mmCIF file with all atom_site columns, C-alpha atoms and ligand atoms in Angstrom:
data_model
loop_
_atom_site.group_PDB
_atom_site.id
_atom_site.type_symbol
_atom_site.label_atom_id
_atom_site.label_alt_id
_atom_site.label_comp_id
_atom_site.label_asym_id
_atom_site.label_entity_id
_atom_site.label_seq_id
_atom_site.pdbx_PDB_ins_code
_atom_site.Cartn_x
_atom_site.Cartn_y
_atom_site.Cartn_z
_atom_site.occupancy
_atom_site.B_iso_or_equiv
_atom_site.pdbx_formal_charge
_atom_site.auth_seq_id
_atom_site.auth_comp_id
_atom_site.auth_asym_id
_atom_site.auth_atom_id
_atom_site.pdbx_PDB_model_num
ATOM   1   C CA  . MET Z 1 1   ? 123.384 80.215  231.311 1.00 93.00 ? 1   MET Z CA  1
ATOM   2   C CA  . LEU Z 1 2   ? 122.746 81.526  227.829 1.00 96.00 ? 2   LEU Z CA  1
ATOM   3   C CA  . ASN Z 1 3   ? 119.865 84.005  227.806 1.00 98.00 ? 3   ASN Z CA  1
ATOM   4   C CA  . ILE Z 1 4   ? 118.918 85.529  224.473 1.00 98.00 ? 4   ILE Z CA  1
ATOM   5   C CA  . VAL Z 1 5   ? 116.373 88.200  223.599 1.00 98.00 ? 5   VAL Z CA  1
ATOM   6   C CA  . LEU Z 1 6   ? 115.215 87.744  220.017 1.00 98.00 ? 6   LEU Z CA  1
ATOM   7   C CA  . PHE Z 1 7   ? 113.985 91.164  219.015 1.00 98.00 ? 7   PHE Z CA  1
ATOM   8   C CA  . GLY Z 1 8   ? 112.288 92.708  216.011 1.00 98.00 ? 8   GLY Z CA  1
ATOM   9   C CA  . PRO Z 1 9   ? 109.008 94.008  214.634 1.00 98.00 ? 9   PRO Z CA  1
ATOM   10  C CA  . PRO Z 1 10  ? 106.006 91.754  213.992 1.00 97.00 ? 10  PRO Z CA  1
ATOM   11  C CA  . GLY Z 1 11  ? 106.748 89.646  210.928 1.00 97.00 ? 11  GLY Z CA  1
ATOM   12  C CA  . ALA Z 1 12  ? 110.544 89.886  211.286 1.00 98.00 ? 12  ALA Z CA  1
ATOM   13  C CA  . GLY Z 1 13  ? 110.907 86.099  211.553 1.00 97.00 ? 13  GLY Z CA  1
ATOM   14  C CA  . LYS Z 1 14  ? 111.390 85.768  215.324 1.00 97.00 ? 14  LYS Z CA  1
ATOM   15  C CA  . GLY Z 1 15  ? 109.261 82.619  215.587 1.00 95.00 ? 15  GLY Z CA  1
ATOM   16  C CA  . THR Z 1 16  ? 110.991 80.905  212.660 1.00 96.00 ? 16  THR Z CA  1
ATOM   17  C CA  . GLN Z 1 17  ? 114.479 81.691  213.937 1.00 98.00 ? 17  GLN Z CA  1
ATOM   18  C CA  . SER Z 1 18  ? 113.571 80.856  217.554 1.00 97.00 ? 18  SER Z CA  1
ATOM   19  C CA  . ASP Z 1 19  ? 112.654 77.307  216.527 1.00 97.00 ? 19  ASP Z CA  1
ATOM   20  C CA  . LYS Z 1 20  ? 116.102 76.833  215.015 1.00 97.00 ? 20  LYS Z CA  1
ATOM   21  C CA  . ILE Z 1 21  ? 117.982 78.479  217.907 1.00 97.00 ? 21  ILE Z CA  1
ATOM   22  C CA  . ILE Z 1 22  ? 116.165 76.370  220.525 1.00 96.00 ? 22  ILE Z CA  1
ATOM   23  C CA  . LYS Z 1 23  ? 117.100 73.144  218.744 1.00 96.00 ? 23  LYS Z CA  1
ATOM   24  C CA  . LYS Z 1 24  ? 120.746 74.066  218.335 1.00 97.00 ? 24  LYS Z CA  1
ATOM   25  C CA  . TYR Z 1 25  ? 121.373 75.514  221.798 1.00 96.00 ? 25  TYR Z CA  1
ATOM   26  C CA  . ASN Z 1 26  ? 118.810 73.559  223.822 1.00 96.00 ? 26  ASN Z CA  1
ATOM   27  C CA  . LEU Z 1 27  ? 117.173 76.656  225.278 1.00 96.00 ? 27  LEU Z CA  1
ATOM   28  C CA  . THR Z 1 28  ? 113.723 77.115  226.795 1.00 97.00 ? 28  THR Z CA  1
ATOM   29  C CA  . HIS Z 1 29  ? 111.467 79.187  224.566 1.00 97.00 ? 29  HIS Z CA  1
ATOM   30  C CA  . ILE Z 1 30  ? 109.418 81.933  226.204 1.00 98.00 ? 30  ILE Z CA  1
ATOM   31  C CA  . ALA Z 1 31  ? 107.238 83.507  223.510 1.00 98.00 ? 31  ALA Z CA  1
ATOM   32  C CA  . THR Z 1 32  ? 104.709 85.783  225.170 1.00 98.00 ? 32  THR Z CA  1
ATOM   33  C CA  . GLY Z 1 33  ? 102.420 85.987  222.106 1.00 97.00 ? 33  GLY Z CA  1
ATOM   34  C CA  . ASP Z 1 34  ? 102.273 82.158  221.942 1.00 97.00 ? 34  ASP Z CA  1
ATOM   35  C CA  . LEU Z 1 35  ? 101.589 81.976  225.689 1.00 98.00 ? 35  LEU Z CA  1
ATOM   36  C CA  . PHE Z 1 36  ? 98.700  84.439  225.391 1.00 98.00 ? 36  PHE Z CA  1
ATOM   37  C CA  . ARG Z 1 37  ? 97.264  82.506  222.423 1.00 96.00 ? 37  ARG Z CA  1
ATOM   38  C CA  . LYS Z 1 38  ? 97.478  79.303  224.488 1.00 97.00 ? 38  LYS Z CA  1
ATOM   39  C CA  . HIS Z 1 39  ? 95.635  80.952  227.388 1.00 97.00 ? 39  HIS Z CA  1
ATOM   40  C CA  . LEU Z 1 40  ? 93.057  82.208  224.914 1.00 96.00 ? 40  LEU Z CA  1
ATOM   41  C CA  . SER Z 1 41  ? 92.467  78.758  223.430 1.00 96.00 ? 41  SER Z CA  1
ATOM   42  C CA  . GLU Z 1 42  ? 92.074  77.338  226.950 1.00 97.00 ? 42  GLU Z CA  1
ATOM   43  C CA  . GLY Z 1 43  ? 89.583  80.077  227.824 1.00 97.00 ? 43  GLY Z CA  1
ATOM   44  C CA  . SER Z 1 44  ? 91.490  81.167  230.958 1.00 97.00 ? 44  SER Z CA  1
ATOM   45  C CA  . SER Z 1 45  ? 90.818  84.547  232.569 1.00 97.00 ? 45  SER Z CA  1
ATOM   46  C CA  . LEU Z 1 46  ? 94.319  85.661  231.558 1.00 97.00 ? 46  LEU Z CA  1
ATOM   47  C CA  . GLY Z 1 47  ? 93.511  84.713  227.963 1.00 97.00 ? 47  GLY Z CA  1
ATOM   48  C CA  . LYS Z 1 48  ? 90.262  86.677  228.040 1.00 97.00 ? 48  LYS Z CA  1
ATOM   49  C CA  . LEU Z 1 49  ? 92.032  89.713  229.447 1.00 97.00 ? 49  LEU Z CA  1
ATOM   50  C CA  . ALA Z 1 50  ? 94.819  89.540  226.838 1.00 97.00 ? 50  ALA Z CA  1
ATOM   51  C CA  . GLN Z 1 51  ? 92.385  89.031  223.959 1.00 96.00 ? 51  GLN Z CA  1
ATOM   52  C CA  . LYS Z 1 52  ? 91.002  92.571  224.234 1.00 95.00 ? 52  LYS Z CA  1
ATOM   53  C CA  . TYR Z 1 53  ? 94.466  94.011  223.615 1.00 97.00 ? 53  TYR Z CA  1
ATOM   54  C CA  . MET Z 1 54  ? 95.600  91.460  221.061 1.00 96.00 ? 54  MET Z CA  1
ATOM   55  C CA  . ASN Z 1 55  ? 92.513  91.986  218.929 1.00 93.00 ? 55  ASN Z CA  1
ATOM   56  C CA  . GLU Z 1 56  ? 93.341  95.669  218.683 1.00 93.00 ? 56  GLU Z CA  1
ATOM   57  C CA  . GLY Z 1 57  ? 97.041  95.119  218.038 1.00 95.00 ? 57  GLY Z CA  1
ATOM   58  C CA  . MET Z 1 58  ? 97.803  96.852  221.352 1.00 97.00 ? 58  MET Z CA  1
ATOM   59  C CA  . LEU Z 1 59  ? 100.163 95.724  224.104 1.00 98.00 ? 59  LEU Z CA  1
ATOM   60  C CA  . VAL Z 1 60  ? 98.892  93.733  227.070 1.00 98.00 ? 60  VAL Z CA  1
ATOM   61  C CA  . PRO Z 1 61  ? 99.654  95.710  230.300 1.00 98.00 ? 61  PRO Z CA  1
ATOM   62  C CA  . ASP Z 1 62  ? 103.223 95.291  231.569 1.00 98.00 ? 62  ASP Z CA  1
ATOM   63  C CA  . LYS Z 1 63  ? 102.300 93.795  234.950 1.00 98.00 ? 63  LYS Z CA  1
ATOM   64  C CA  . VAL Z 1 64  ? 100.256 91.010  233.332 1.00 98.00 ? 64  VAL Z CA  1
ATOM   65  C CA  . VAL Z 1 65  ? 103.082 90.100  230.937 1.00 98.00 ? 65  VAL Z CA  1
ATOM   66  C CA  . ILE Z 1 66  ? 105.829 90.329  233.549 1.00 98.00 ? 66  ILE Z CA  1
ATOM   67  C CA  . ASP Z 1 67  ? 103.959 88.099  236.046 1.00 97.00 ? 67  ASP Z CA  1
ATOM   68  C CA  . MET Z 1 68  ? 103.381 85.500  233.322 1.00 98.00 ? 68  MET Z CA  1
ATOM   69  C CA  . VAL Z 1 69  ? 107.086 85.488  232.335 1.00 98.00 ? 69  VAL Z CA  1
ATOM   70  C CA  . ASP Z 1 70  ? 108.148 85.382  235.989 1.00 97.00 ? 70  ASP Z CA  1
ATOM   71  C CA  . ASP Z 1 71  ? 106.048 82.219  236.471 1.00 96.00 ? 71  ASP Z CA  1
ATOM   72  C CA  . LYS Z 1 72  ? 107.525 80.616  233.349 1.00 96.00 ? 72  LYS Z CA  1
ATOM   73  C CA  . ILE Z 1 73  ? 111.120 81.308  234.417 1.00 96.00 ? 73  ILE Z CA  1
ATOM   74  C CA  . ARG Z 1 74  ? 110.496 79.914  237.919 1.00 94.00 ? 74  ARG Z CA  1
ATOM   75  C CA  . GLU Z 1 75  ? 108.730 76.845  236.482 1.00 94.00 ? 75  GLU Z CA  1
ATOM   76  C CA  . ASP Z 1 76  ? 111.818 75.747  234.558 1.00 94.00 ? 76  ASP Z CA  1
ATOM   77  C CA  . LYS Z 1 77  ? 114.463 75.416  237.238 1.00 91.00 ? 77  LYS Z CA  1
ATOM   78  C CA  . ASP Z 1 78  ? 116.758 73.203  235.169 1.00 93.00 ? 78  ASP Z CA  1
ATOM   79  C CA  . ALA Z 1 79  ? 116.771 75.387  232.051 1.00 94.00 ? 79  ALA Z CA  1
ATOM   80  C CA  . LYS Z 1 80  ? 120.149 75.756  230.356 1.00 94.00 ? 80  LYS Z CA  1
ATOM   81  C CA  . GLY Z 1 81  ? 119.026 79.183  229.248 1.00 96.00 ? 81  GLY Z CA  1
ATOM   82  C CA  . PHE Z 1 82  ? 116.064 81.029  227.815 1.00 97.00 ? 82  PHE Z CA  1
ATOM   83  C CA  . ILE Z 1 83  ? 115.190 82.594  224.531 1.00 98.00 ? 83  ILE Z CA  1
ATOM   84  C CA  . PHE Z 1 84  ? 112.761 85.459  224.955 1.00 98.00 ? 84  PHE Z CA  1
ATOM   85  C CA  . ASP Z 1 85  ? 110.672 86.000  221.839 1.00 98.00 ? 85  ASP Z CA  1
ATOM   86  C CA  . GLY Z 1 86  ? 108.294 88.957  221.653 1.00 98.00 ? 86  GLY Z CA  1
ATOM   87  C CA  . PHE Z 1 87  ? 109.392 89.993  225.155 1.00 98.00 ? 87  PHE Z CA  1
ATOM   88  C CA  . PRO Z 1 88  ? 110.425 92.486  226.480 1.00 98.00 ? 88  PRO Z CA  1
ATOM   89  C CA  . ARG Z 1 89  ? 108.300 94.868  224.416 1.00 98.00 ? 89  ARG Z CA  1
ATOM   90  C CA  . THR Z 1 90  ? 108.573 97.947  226.649 1.00 98.00 ? 90  THR Z CA  1
ATOM   91  C CA  . VAL Z 1 91  ? 111.419 99.431  228.704 1.00 98.00 ? 91  VAL Z CA  1
ATOM   92  C CA  . PRO Z 1 92  ? 109.635 98.615  232.024 1.00 98.00 ? 92  PRO Z CA  1
ATOM   93  C CA  . GLN Z 1 93  ? 109.377 94.977  230.842 1.00 98.00 ? 93  GLN Z CA  1
ATOM   94  C CA  . ALA Z 1 94  ? 113.119 94.989  230.078 1.00 98.00 ? 94  ALA Z CA  1
ATOM   95  C CA  . GLU Z 1 95  ? 113.905 96.420  233.501 1.00 98.00 ? 95  GLU Z CA  1
ATOM   96  C CA  . ALA Z 1 96  ? 111.713 93.796  235.167 1.00 98.00 ? 96  ALA Z CA  1
ATOM   97  C CA  . LEU Z 1 97  ? 113.377 91.012  233.166 1.00 98.00 ? 97  LEU Z CA  1
ATOM   98  C CA  . ASP Z 1 98  ? 116.852 92.259  234.100 1.00 98.00 ? 98  ASP Z CA  1
ATOM   99  C CA  . LYS Z 1 99  ? 115.806 92.204  237.756 1.00 97.00 ? 99  LYS Z CA  1
ATOM   100 C CA  . LEU Z 1 100 ? 114.407 88.661  237.525 1.00 96.00 ? 100 LEU Z CA  1
ATOM   101 C CA  . LEU Z 1 101 ? 117.560 87.379  235.845 1.00 97.00 ? 101 LEU Z CA  1
ATOM   102 C CA  . THR Z 1 102 ? 119.860 89.198  238.257 1.00 95.00 ? 102 THR Z CA  1
ATOM   103 C CA  . GLU Z 1 103 ? 118.191 87.177  241.030 1.00 92.00 ? 103 GLU Z CA  1
ATOM   104 C CA  . LYS Z 1 104 ? 119.205 84.043  239.115 1.00 91.00 ? 104 LYS Z CA  1
ATOM   105 C CA  . ASN Z 1 105 ? 122.687 85.436  238.533 1.00 92.00 ? 105 ASN Z CA  1
ATOM   106 C CA  . ALA Z 1 106 ? 122.136 84.871  234.818 1.00 95.00 ? 106 ALA Z CA  1
ATOM   107 C CA  . PRO Z 1 107 ? 121.700 88.169  232.955 1.00 97.00 ? 107 PRO Z CA  1
ATOM   108 C CA  . ILE Z 1 108 ? 120.757 88.557  229.284 1.00 98.00 ? 108 ILE Z CA  1
ATOM   109 C CA  . SER Z 1 109 ? 123.751 87.395  227.236 1.00 97.00 ? 109 SER Z CA  1
ATOM   110 C CA  . ARG Z 1 110 ? 122.748 89.141  224.011 1.00 98.00 ? 110 ARG Z CA  1
ATOM   111 C CA  . MET Z 1 111 ? 119.888 90.802  222.191 1.00 98.00 ? 111 MET Z CA  1
ATOM   112 C CA  . ILE Z 1 112 ? 119.603 89.703  218.566 1.00 98.00 ? 112 ILE Z CA  1
ATOM   113 C CA  . ALA Z 1 113 ? 117.593 92.295  216.619 1.00 98.00 ? 113 ALA Z CA  1
ATOM   114 C CA  . LEU Z 1 114 ? 116.207 91.360  213.213 1.00 98.00 ? 114 LEU Z CA  1
ATOM   115 C CA  . GLU Z 1 115 ? 115.863 94.293  210.822 1.00 98.00 ? 115 GLU Z CA  1
ATOM   116 C CA  . VAL Z 1 116 ? 113.224 94.112  208.092 1.00 98.00 ? 116 VAL Z CA  1
ATOM   117 C CA  . PRO Z 1 117 ? 111.767 97.031  206.079 1.00 97.00 ? 117 PRO Z CA  1
ATOM   118 C CA  . GLU Z 1 118 ? 108.149 97.959  206.810 1.00 96.00 ? 118 GLU Z CA  1
ATOM   119 C CA  . GLU Z 1 119 ? 106.738 97.034  203.382 1.00 96.00 ? 119 GLU Z CA  1
ATOM   120 C CA  . GLU Z 1 120 ? 108.288 93.566  203.636 1.00 97.00 ? 120 GLU Z CA  1
ATOM   121 C CA  . LEU Z 1 121 ? 106.817 93.139  207.154 1.00 97.00 ? 121 LEU Z CA  1
ATOM   122 C CA  . LYS Z 1 122 ? 103.304 93.952  205.951 1.00 96.00 ? 122 LYS Z CA  1
ATOM   123 C CA  . LYS Z 1 123 ? 103.663 91.505  203.069 1.00 96.00 ? 123 LYS Z CA  1
ATOM   124 C CA  . ARG Z 1 124 ? 104.930 88.714  205.349 1.00 96.00 ? 124 ARG Z CA  1
ATOM   125 C CA  . ILE Z 1 125 ? 102.242 89.228  208.013 1.00 97.00 ? 125 ILE Z CA  1
ATOM   126 C CA  . LYS Z 1 126 ? 99.445  89.123  205.422 1.00 94.00 ? 126 LYS Z CA  1
ATOM   127 C CA  . GLU Z 1 127 ? 100.940 85.986  203.908 1.00 95.00 ? 127 GLU Z CA  1
ATOM   128 C CA  . ARG Z 1 128 ? 101.162 84.373  207.373 1.00 95.00 ? 128 ARG Z CA  1
ATOM   129 C CA  . GLY Z 1 129 ? 97.535  85.416  207.996 1.00 95.00 ? 129 GLY Z CA  1
ATOM   130 C CA  . LYS Z 1 130 ? 96.393  83.041  205.256 1.00 94.00 ? 130 LYS Z CA  1
ATOM   131 C CA  . THR Z 1 131 ? 97.403  80.068  207.401 1.00 95.00 ? 131 THR Z CA  1
ATOM   132 C CA  . SER Z 1 132 ? 97.976  81.329  210.981 1.00 91.00 ? 132 SER Z CA  1
ATOM   133 C CA  . GLY Z 1 133 ? 94.286  81.873  211.680 1.00 89.00 ? 133 GLY Z CA  1
ATOM   134 C CA  . ARG Z 1 134 ? 95.347  84.950  213.665 1.00 90.00 ? 134 ARG Z CA  1
ATOM   135 C CA  . ALA Z 1 135 ? 92.817  87.779  213.403 1.00 88.00 ? 135 ALA Z CA  1
ATOM   136 C CA  . ASP Z 1 136 ? 95.633  90.282  214.027 1.00 93.00 ? 136 ASP Z CA  1
ATOM   137 C CA  . ASP Z 1 137 ? 97.476  88.981  210.915 1.00 94.00 ? 137 ASP Z CA  1
ATOM   138 C CA  . GLN Z 1 138 ? 94.551  89.503  208.570 1.00 93.00 ? 138 GLN Z CA  1
ATOM   139 C CA  . ASP Z 1 139 ? 93.455  93.089  209.030 1.00 93.00 ? 139 ASP Z CA  1
ATOM   140 C CA  . GLU Z 1 140 ? 95.440  95.959  207.433 1.00 93.00 ? 140 GLU Z CA  1
ATOM   141 C CA  . GLU Z 1 141 ? 94.475  98.379  210.192 1.00 94.00 ? 141 GLU Z CA  1
ATOM   142 C CA  . LYS Z 1 142 ? 95.619  95.997  212.961 1.00 94.00 ? 142 LYS Z CA  1
ATOM   143 C CA  . ILE Z 1 143 ? 98.881  95.306  211.155 1.00 96.00 ? 143 ILE Z CA  1
ATOM   144 C CA  . ARG Z 1 144 ? 99.518  99.059  210.881 1.00 95.00 ? 144 ARG Z CA  1
ATOM   145 C CA  . THR Z 1 145 ? 98.738  99.520  214.587 1.00 96.00 ? 145 THR Z CA  1
ATOM   146 C CA  . ARG Z 1 146 ? 101.117 96.709  215.583 1.00 97.00 ? 146 ARG Z CA  1
ATOM   147 C CA  . ILE Z 1 147 ? 103.960 98.230  213.582 1.00 97.00 ? 147 ILE Z CA  1
ATOM   148 C CA  . LYS Z 1 148 ? 103.260 101.675 215.058 1.00 97.00 ? 148 LYS Z CA  1
ATOM   149 C CA  . VAL Z 1 149 ? 103.188 100.252 218.611 1.00 98.00 ? 149 VAL Z CA  1
ATOM   150 C CA  . TYR Z 1 150 ? 106.510 98.548  217.849 1.00 98.00 ? 150 TYR Z CA  1
ATOM   151 C CA  . LEU Z 1 151 ? 108.102 101.806 216.698 1.00 97.00 ? 151 LEU Z CA  1
ATOM   152 C CA  . ASP Z 1 152 ? 106.717 103.885 219.595 1.00 98.00 ? 152 ASP Z CA  1
ATOM   153 C CA  . GLU Z 1 153 ? 106.933 101.521 222.554 1.00 98.00 ? 153 GLU Z CA  1
ATOM   154 C CA  . THR Z 1 154 ? 109.165 98.580  221.683 1.00 98.00 ? 154 THR Z CA  1
ATOM   155 C CA  . LEU Z 1 155 ? 112.064 100.067 219.728 1.00 98.00 ? 155 LEU Z CA  1
ATOM   156 C CA  . PRO Z 1 156 ? 113.417 101.865 222.864 1.00 98.00 ? 156 PRO Z CA  1
ATOM   157 C CA  . VAL Z 1 157 ? 114.093 98.382  224.308 1.00 98.00 ? 157 VAL Z CA  1
ATOM   158 C CA  . ALA Z 1 158 ? 116.901 97.986  221.723 1.00 98.00 ? 158 ALA Z CA  1
ATOM   159 C CA  . ARG Z 1 159 ? 118.529 101.131 223.118 1.00 98.00 ? 159 ARG Z CA  1
ATOM   160 C CA  . HIS Z 1 160 ? 118.177 99.661  226.645 1.00 98.00 ? 160 HIS Z CA  1
ATOM   161 C CA  . TYR Z 1 161 ? 120.334 96.646  225.693 1.00 98.00 ? 161 TYR Z CA  1
ATOM   162 C CA  . GLU Z 1 162 ? 122.609 98.698  223.431 1.00 98.00 ? 162 GLU Z CA  1
ATOM   163 C CA  . LYS Z 1 163 ? 123.588 100.704 226.524 1.00 98.00 ? 163 LYS Z CA  1
ATOM   164 C CA  . GLN Z 1 164 ? 124.544 97.396  228.155 1.00 97.00 ? 164 GLN Z CA  1
ATOM   165 C CA  . GLY Z 1 165 ? 126.687 96.533  225.095 1.00 97.00 ? 165 GLY Z CA  1
ATOM   166 C CA  . LYS Z 1 166 ? 124.469 93.559  224.253 1.00 98.00 ? 166 LYS Z CA  1
ATOM   167 C CA  . LEU Z 1 167 ? 122.738 94.590  221.018 1.00 98.00 ? 167 LEU Z CA  1
ATOM   168 C CA  . ALA Z 1 168 ? 123.528 92.721  217.788 1.00 98.00 ? 168 ALA Z CA  1
ATOM   169 C CA  . MET Z 1 169 ? 121.684 93.822  214.637 1.00 98.00 ? 169 MET Z CA  1
ATOM   170 C CA  . ILE Z 1 170 ? 121.046 91.308  211.874 1.00 98.00 ? 170 ILE Z CA  1
ATOM   171 C CA  . ASP Z 1 171 ? 119.604 91.848  208.400 1.00 98.00 ? 171 ASP Z CA  1
ATOM   172 C CA  . GLY Z 1 172 ? 116.356 89.864  208.538 1.00 98.00 ? 172 GLY Z CA  1
ATOM   173 C CA  . VAL Z 1 173 ? 115.830 89.746  204.768 1.00 98.00 ? 173 VAL Z CA  1
ATOM   174 C CA  . GLY Z 1 174 ? 117.168 86.753  202.886 1.00 97.00 ? 174 GLY Z CA  1
ATOM   175 C CA  . ALA Z 1 175 ? 117.227 82.973  203.108 1.00 98.00 ? 175 ALA Z CA  1
ATOM   176 C CA  . ILE Z 1 176 ? 116.147 81.595  206.509 1.00 98.00 ? 176 ILE Z CA  1
ATOM   177 C CA  . ASP Z 1 177 ? 119.309 79.498  206.884 1.00 98.00 ? 177 ASP Z CA  1
ATOM   178 C CA  . ASP Z 1 178 ? 121.622 82.394  205.969 1.00 98.00 ? 178 ASP Z CA  1
ATOM   179 C CA  . ILE Z 1 179 ? 119.979 84.575  208.614 1.00 98.00 ? 179 ILE Z CA  1
ATOM   180 C CA  . PHE Z 1 180 ? 120.250 81.722  211.111 1.00 98.00 ? 180 PHE Z CA  1
ATOM   181 C CA  . GLN Z 1 181 ? 124.003 81.395  210.433 1.00 98.00 ? 181 GLN Z CA  1
ATOM   182 C CA  . LYS Z 1 182 ? 124.483 85.113  211.147 1.00 98.00 ? 182 LYS Z CA  1
ATOM   183 C CA  . ILE Z 1 183 ? 122.499 84.750  214.380 1.00 98.00 ? 183 ILE Z CA  1
ATOM   184 C CA  . CYS Z 1 184 ? 124.667 81.800  215.451 1.00 98.00 ? 184 CYS Z CA  1
ATOM   185 C CA  . VAL Z 1 185 ? 127.836 83.890  214.991 1.00 98.00 ? 185 VAL Z CA  1
ATOM   186 C CA  . LYS Z 1 186 ? 126.421 86.541  217.343 1.00 97.00 ? 186 LYS Z CA  1
ATOM   187 C CA  . ILE Z 1 187 ? 125.338 83.921  219.881 1.00 97.00 ? 187 ILE Z CA  1
ATOM   188 C CA  . GLU Z 1 188 ? 128.747 82.219  219.837 1.00 96.00 ? 188 GLU Z CA  1
ATOM   189 C CA  . GLU Z 1 189 ? 130.386 85.585  220.561 1.00 95.00 ? 189 GLU Z CA  1
ATOM   190 C CA  . ALA Z 1 190 ? 128.258 85.898  223.698 1.00 92.00 ? 190 ALA Z CA  1
ATOM   191 C CA  . ARG Z 1 191 ? 128.914 82.413  225.087 1.00 85.00 ? 191 ARG Z CA  1
HETATM 192 P P1  . AMP J 2 .   ? 103.164 88.205  218.906 1.00 82.07 ? 201 AMP J P1  1
HETATM 193 O O1  . AMP J 2 .   ? 102.739 86.782  218.728 1.00 82.07 ? 201 AMP J O1  1
HETATM 194 O O2  . AMP J 2 .   ? 104.501 88.332  219.577 1.00 82.07 ? 201 AMP J O2  1
HETATM 195 O O3  . AMP J 2 .   ? 103.062 89.009  217.638 1.00 82.07 ? 201 AMP J O3  1
HETATM 196 O O4  . AMP J 2 .   ? 102.123 88.863  219.929 1.00 82.07 ? 201 AMP J O4  1
HETATM 197 C C1  . AMP J 2 .   ? 100.731 88.953  219.633 1.00 82.07 ? 201 AMP J C1  1
HETATM 198 C C2  . AMP J 2 .   ? 100.073 89.948  220.568 1.00 82.07 ? 201 AMP J C2  1
HETATM 199 O O5  . AMP J 2 .   ? 100.193 89.503  221.928 1.00 82.07 ? 201 AMP J O5  1
HETATM 200 C C3  . AMP J 2 .   ? 100.671 91.361  220.567 1.00 82.07 ? 201 AMP J C3  1
HETATM 201 O O6  . AMP J 2 .   ? 100.149 92.156  219.507 1.00 82.07 ? 201 AMP J O6  1
HETATM 202 C C4  . AMP J 2 .   ? 100.230 91.861  221.944 1.00 82.07 ? 201 AMP J C4  1
HETATM 203 O O7  . AMP J 2 .   ? 98.860  92.210  221.960 1.00 82.07 ? 201 AMP J O7  1
HETATM 204 C C5  . AMP J 2 .   ? 100.394 90.615  222.804 1.00 82.07 ? 201 AMP J C5  1
HETATM 205 N N1  . AMP J 2 .   ? 101.761 90.526  223.372 1.00 82.07 ? 201 AMP J N1  1
HETATM 206 C C6  . AMP J 2 .   ? 102.683 89.559  223.105 1.00 82.07 ? 201 AMP J C6  1
HETATM 207 N N2  . AMP J 2 .   ? 103.815 89.779  223.790 1.00 82.07 ? 201 AMP J N2  1
HETATM 208 C C7  . AMP J 2 .   ? 103.624 90.916  224.493 1.00 82.07 ? 201 AMP J C7  1
HETATM 209 C C8  . AMP J 2 .   ? 104.430 91.673  225.381 1.00 82.07 ? 201 AMP J C8  1
HETATM 210 N N3  . AMP J 2 .   ? 105.697 91.315  225.680 1.00 82.07 ? 201 AMP J N3  1
HETATM 211 N N4  . AMP J 2 .   ? 103.897 92.799  225.924 1.00 82.07 ? 201 AMP J N4  1
HETATM 212 C C9  . AMP J 2 .   ? 102.627 93.178  225.658 1.00 82.07 ? 201 AMP J C9  1
HETATM 213 N N5  . AMP J 2 .   ? 101.815 92.515  224.818 1.00 82.07 ? 201 AMP J N5  1
HETATM 214 C C10 . AMP J 2 .   ? 102.297 91.391  224.238 1.00 82.07 ? 201 AMP J C10 1
#
């Protein structure tokens, strides 16, 4: 099983690159932000709970996220592998994911971390906000909060996988296809 964590700050290009990786490697996409937005559009209680945090650019509590991912992994028994996008975002989430995958005897193969400077992130998120319809993409204050939360709470997750020898850093600035080629090299190394 090929299990990839696609890591990086908001606006790093995780969604764009995930789409390409899924097609090439036939993986199941687990994007926690997308899952919360789906719950929100369906008006589920989970969606309503998540909305409070998402609107502020804050993280949804670990237990809520972990239970949702646990369900998704169990749902897809025939998956050839998973790509985790926007998850794990805290060290406890990473520890929980490692535990879930150990049960399946299929640990994380590699973490691909996209590096993009902060000014470029802000520019990209605002640009995306023009078409994404996401409230959290359109407000300067929320964008700042999301980047701060990333630096404070999410960045330590890179260290977690670095200690396991699984971290691969990629320059996330440049042409989409060039970045994708670099990602593929790192994935091939882990297969
Ligand atoms: P994203 O689409 O990945 O930018 O996520 C949008 C929002 O959903 C985040 O700002 C958080 O409020 C919430 N969210 C998504 N994934 C997670 C996660 N792994 N842990 C906590 N909150 C999350």
